[in-house]
Tab-separated table of C-alpha atoms in Angstrom:
chain	number	residue	atom	x	y	z
A	25	MET	CA	4.238	15.997	-15.240
A	26	THR	CA	2.811	15.448	-11.545
A	27	GLU	CA	5.371	13.690	-8.861
A	28	ILE	CA	3.490	10.054	-9.249
A	29	GLU	CA	4.004	9.929	-13.012
A	30	THR	CA	7.704	11.145	-12.685
A	31	LEU	CA	8.023	8.317	-10.425
A	32	LYS	CA	6.349	6.283	-12.584
A	33	GLN	CA	8.248	6.785	-15.368
A	34	TRP	CA	11.953	6.853	-13.780
A	35	VAL	CA	10.912	3.240	-12.022
A	36	GLU	CA	9.723	2.126	-15.856
A	37	GLU	CA	13.043	3.223	-17.305
A	38	SER	CA	15.595	1.931	-13.831
A	39	GLN	CA	16.128	-1.884	-13.418
A	40	GLN	CA	18.307	-2.117	-10.406
A	41	ILE	CA	15.879	-0.615	-7.426
A	42	VAL	CA	17.079	-0.200	-4.188
A	43	PHE	CA	14.340	0.949	-1.757
A	44	PHE	CA	15.274	2.280	2.055
A	45	GLY	CA	12.781	2.414	4.799
A	46	GLY	CA	11.864	3.664	7.681
A	47	ALA	CA	9.423	3.679	10.935
A	48	GLY	CA	6.967	5.463	8.319
A	49	VAL	CA	6.463	2.673	6.311
A	50	SER	CA	4.998	0.569	9.165
A	51	THR	CA	3.163	3.360	10.806
A	52	GLU	CA	0.358	3.240	8.665
A	53	SER	CA	-0.082	-0.880	9.348
A	54	GLY	CA	-0.433	0.712	12.785
A	55	ILE	CA	3.148	0.678	14.702
A	56	PRO	CA	4.197	3.366	16.299
A	57	ASP	CA	7.480	4.922	15.540
A	58	PHE	CA	9.540	6.723	18.050
A	59	ARG	CA	10.015	10.271	17.003
A	60	SER	CA	6.442	11.348	16.536
A	61	THR	CA	4.196	12.889	19.253
A	62	ASP	CA	2.295	9.844	20.079
A	63	GLY	CA	6.026	7.368	19.665
A	64	LEU	CA	7.550	5.390	21.951
A	65	TYR	CA	10.218	8.479	22.682
A	66	HIS	CA	7.121	10.666	23.773
A	67	GLN	CA	5.386	8.018	26.242
A	68	GLN	CA	6.447	7.964	30.059
A	69	TYR	CA	8.046	5.105	31.940
A	70	ASP	CA	10.001	4.614	34.690
A	71	TYR	CA	12.968	4.733	32.464
A	72	PRO	CA	13.581	6.295	29.230
A	73	PRO	CA	13.397	3.710	26.186
A	74	GLU	CA	16.710	4.572	24.974
A	75	GLU	CA	17.826	3.444	27.931
A	76	ILE	CA	15.227	-0.437	28.456
A	77	LEU	CA	16.517	-0.632	24.675
A	78	SER	CA	20.114	-0.594	25.504
A	79	HIS	CA	22.431	-3.985	25.788
A	80	THR	CA	23.473	-2.826	29.234
A	81	PHE	CA	19.773	-2.613	30.499
A	82	PHE	CA	18.239	-6.075	29.330
A	83	MET	CA	21.276	-7.863	31.123
A	84	LYS	CA	20.536	-6.376	34.053
A	85	ASN	CA	17.300	-6.336	34.474
A	86	PRO	CA	15.609	-8.396	31.928
A	87	GLU	CA	12.715	-8.915	33.035
A	88	GLU	CA	11.354	-4.764	33.007
A	89	PHE	CA	13.095	-5.090	29.057
A	90	TYR	CA	10.426	-7.501	28.488
A	91	ARG	CA	7.776	-5.818	30.045
A	92	PHE	CA	8.656	-2.791	27.786
A	93	TYR	CA	9.034	-5.101	24.924
A	94	TRP	CA	5.465	-7.246	24.774
A	95	ASN	CA	3.913	-3.876	25.320
A	96	LYS	CA	5.436	-2.124	22.710
A	97	MET	CA	7.763	-3.523	20.542
A	98	ILE	CA	5.377	-6.197	19.267
A	99	ALA	CA	2.638	-5.453	17.323
A	100	GLU	CA	0.704	-9.132	16.778
A	101	GLU	CA	-2.184	-7.352	14.441
A	102	ALA	CA	-0.309	-5.673	12.371
A	103	ARG	CA	-0.586	-6.339	8.577
A	104	PRO	CA	1.420	-5.301	5.246
A	105	ASN	CA	0.341	-2.478	3.898
A	106	ALA	CA	0.315	-0.919	0.194
A	107	ALA	CA	3.697	0.214	0.801
A	108	HIS	CA	5.012	-2.990	1.629
A	109	ARG	CA	2.548	-5.107	-0.798
A	110	ALA	CA	3.854	-2.312	-3.887
A	111	LEU	CA	6.937	-3.218	-2.692
A	112	ALA	CA	6.919	-6.884	-3.142
A	113	LYS	CA	5.289	-6.433	-6.718
A	114	LEU	CA	7.875	-4.644	-7.812
A	115	GLU	CA	10.380	-7.856	-6.905
A	116	GLU	CA	8.505	-9.801	-8.228
A	117	GLU	CA	8.555	-7.972	-11.339
A	118	GLY	CA	12.030	-8.161	-11.284
A	119	LYS	CA	12.502	-3.765	-11.231
A	120	LEU	CA	13.286	-4.023	-7.169
A	121	LYS	CA	16.483	-5.737	-6.429
A	122	ALA	CA	16.377	-5.556	-2.387
A	123	VAL	CA	14.393	-3.745	0.618
A	124	VAL	CA	17.123	-2.212	3.084
A	125	THR	CA	14.911	-1.626	5.932
A	126	GLN	CA	15.390	-0.285	9.580
A	127	ASN	CA	12.045	-2.117	11.175
A	128	ILE	CA	12.287	-4.941	12.929
A	129	ASP	CA	8.356	-6.017	12.214
A	130	GLY	CA	9.112	-8.190	9.679
A	131	LEU	CA	6.529	-7.073	7.497
A	132	HIS	CA	8.719	-6.792	4.331
A	133	GLN	CA	8.377	-10.626	4.336
A	134	MET	CA	4.752	-10.744	5.140
A	135	ALA	CA	4.098	-8.750	2.008
A	136	GLY	CA	5.928	-11.484	-0.217
A	137	SER	CA	9.516	-9.384	-0.266
A	138	LYS	CA	12.513	-12.127	-0.796
A	139	ARG	CA	15.263	-10.002	-0.362
A	140	VAL	CA	15.606	-8.019	2.647
A	141	TYR	CA	18.043	-6.112	4.751
A	142	GLU	CA	16.991	-5.846	8.519
A	143	LEU	CA	19.304	-3.663	9.325
A	144	HIS	CA	17.581	-3.700	13.222
A	145	GLY	CA	17.352	-7.044	13.124
A	146	SER	CA	13.722	-9.302	13.324
A	147	VAL	CA	11.309	-9.507	16.362
A	148	HIS	CA	10.052	-12.575	14.959
A	149	ARG	CA	14.199	-14.605	15.183
A	150	ASN	CA	15.354	-15.176	19.281
A	151	HIS	CA	18.035	-17.200	20.520
A	152	CYS	CA	19.266	-18.338	23.362
A	153	MET	CA	21.784	-16.602	25.304
A	154	ARG	CA	23.292	-19.730	26.449
A	155	CYS	CA	22.663	-23.001	24.225
A	156	GLY	CA	22.298	-20.492	21.096
A	157	GLN	CA	18.845	-22.455	20.475
A	158	LYS	CA	16.789	-20.400	18.158
A	159	TYR	CA	13.130	-19.529	18.868
A	160	PRO	CA	10.324	-17.811	16.482
A	161	LEU	CA	8.430	-15.467	18.768
A	162	SER	CA	5.591	-17.709	18.669
A	163	LYS	CA	7.018	-20.202	21.015
A	164	ILE	CA	8.750	-17.525	23.299
A	165	LYS	CA	5.434	-15.682	24.245
A	166	VAL	CA	4.943	-15.505	27.747
A	167	ARG	CA	3.389	-12.098	28.938
A	168	GLU	CA	4.861	-12.235	32.591
A	169	GLY	CA	8.510	-12.964	33.623
A	170	ILE	CA	11.626	-13.959	31.104
A	171	PRO	CA	11.324	-16.124	28.502
A	172	ARG	CA	13.902	-18.828	28.950
A	173	CYS	CA	14.926	-21.745	26.581
A	174	GLN	CA	14.848	-25.283	27.810
A	175	CYS	CA	18.382	-25.217	29.077
A	176	GLY	CA	17.123	-22.763	31.132
A	177	GLY	CA	19.023	-20.202	29.468
A	178	ILE	CA	17.241	-16.535	28.555
A	179	ILE	CA	16.048	-16.101	25.247
A	180	LYS	CA	16.954	-12.758	23.467
A	181	PRO	CA	15.593	-11.305	20.502
A	182	ASP	CA	18.209	-11.117	17.422
A	183	VAL	CA	17.217	-7.197	17.546
A	184	VAL	CA	20.098	-4.781	17.655
A	185	LEU	CA	20.138	-3.001	21.204
A	186	TYR	CA	21.635	0.412	22.078
A	187	GLU	CA	25.000	-0.172	22.257
A	188	GLU	CA	24.825	-3.453	19.867
A	189	GLY	CA	26.691	-3.317	16.194
A	190	LEU	CA	25.112	-4.270	13.437
A	191	ASP	CA	25.594	-7.146	11.539
A	192	ASP	CA	28.472	-7.566	9.260
A	193	ASP	CA	27.007	-9.458	7.064
A	194	VAL	CA	23.432	-7.625	6.691
A	195	VAL	CA	25.698	-4.711	6.443
A	196	LYS	CA	27.425	-5.826	3.085
A	197	GLY	CA	24.422	-7.193	1.790
A	198	ALA	CA	23.134	-3.581	1.980
A	199	CYS	CA	25.867	-1.655	1.242
A	200	SER	CA	26.348	-3.865	-2.124
A	201	SER	CA	23.080	-3.189	-3.478
A	202	ILE	CA	22.292	0.808	-2.900
A	203	SER	CA	26.263	0.780	-4.577
A	204	GLN	CA	24.693	-1.250	-7.323
A	205	ALA	CA	21.187	0.074	-7.813
A	206	ASP	CA	20.762	2.667	-10.586
A	207	MET	CA	17.651	3.915	-8.720
A	208	LEU	CA	16.567	4.631	-5.022
A	209	ILE	CA	13.896	5.072	-3.198
A	210	ILE	CA	13.602	6.263	0.821
A	211	GLY	CA	10.646	5.859	2.313
A	212	GLY	CA	9.561	6.835	5.815
A	213	THR	CA	12.217	7.554	7.554
A	214	SER	CA	13.784	10.950	9.034
A	215	LEU	CA	17.461	9.838	8.181
A	216	THR	CA	18.397	10.798	11.456
A	217	VAL	CA	19.602	7.215	12.937
A	218	TYR	CA	22.765	6.369	12.288
A	219	PRO	CA	24.986	4.431	10.665
A	220	ALA	CA	22.219	3.320	9.376
A	221	ALA	CA	20.979	6.444	7.356
A	222	GLY	CA	24.457	7.095	6.061
A	223	PHE	CA	23.941	3.545	3.896
A	224	VAL	CA	22.717	5.623	1.252
A	225	ASN	CA	25.505	7.773	0.911
A	226	LEU	CA	26.457	4.922	-1.435
A	227	PHE	CA	24.232	5.412	-4.299
A	228	HIS	CA	25.647	6.572	-7.185
A	229	GLY	CA	23.042	5.651	-9.428
A	230	LYS	CA	20.472	7.857	-11.846
A	231	TYR	CA	17.664	8.327	-9.649
A	232	GLN	CA	16.909	8.968	-6.051
A	233	VAL	CA	13.440	9.504	-4.696
A	234	LEU	CA	12.642	11.022	-1.539
A	235	ILE	CA	8.796	9.717	0.259
A	236	ASN	CA	8.283	11.459	3.711
A	237	LYS	CA	5.328	13.425	4.915
A	238	SER	CA	8.281	15.638	6.737
A	239	PRO	CA	11.857	17.028	5.354
A	240	THR	CA	14.915	15.254	5.781
A	241	PRO	CA	19.034	16.122	5.728
A	242	MET	CA	18.981	14.266	1.741
A	243	ASP	CA	15.863	16.528	0.418
A	244	ARG	CA	17.943	18.946	-1.716
A	245	GLN	CA	20.373	15.733	-2.732
A	246	SER	CA	17.482	14.080	-4.013
A	247	ASP	CA	16.229	14.499	-7.453
A	248	LEU	CA	12.414	13.780	-6.428
A	249	VAL	CA	10.610	14.794	-3.059
A	250	ILE	CA	7.771	13.618	-2.346
A	251	ALA	CA	5.923	14.985	1.242
A	252	ASP	CA	2.950	12.114	1.066
A	253	SER	CA	1.912	9.121	2.791
A	254	ILE	CA	4.244	6.037	0.939
A	255	GLY	CA	1.327	3.941	1.078
A	256	LYS	CA	-0.699	6.096	-0.717
A	257	THR	CA	2.243	7.136	-3.132
A	258	LEU	CA	3.387	3.559	-3.998
A	259	GLU	CA	-0.099	1.811	-4.100
A	260	VAL	CA	-0.075	3.216	-7.921
A	261	PHE	CA	2.385	0.609	-8.988
A	262	LEU	CA	-0.625	-2.327	-7.347
């Protein structure tokens, strides 16, 4: 039996599937990841991306933060790929119970997924730091300077920056979903970003599948490892 045939059979047998994904899910939609050779960590700026995307930097230099943010973190032209669409279809069929993602692009929801736990927040949600007014991405698009609320306060993306903690409710939902799953599909992630990567250790179900082009620390603990494109692999469910 081929890897894909095994995957299909296990999905057919399972009723509580959870998908845990990272940047590799969105690279096929044209969004660069952080650690590949052409990713954000390999580009040259006045400051390293880790510093720019920190809470301290945002508070001290929001204008420079937003210059980087608009140029490198927002991809408005990106559309869901086969992986996003396949997961949405599996949810619609009652097989997939949740998507737990480290991505902030909202492509899972755009594809139709309903239960999505965004561990690192979303570029599509923003709030005024002074009065709390909420703003969609479309309302804060300024290509120069700092987006400001009507009250004059600085608008901050609801994205988890370095030095910031994860949202408690999102963490609880993600952990509960993974711990109750009978099948966990891990895809498009190097499993090196913590605390998020540690969540997969909560899985105690029957089948753990790992789909990633390069090796990960969880390969040996997985029941099936597919070293291929996640879109190509999951499109069999479309």
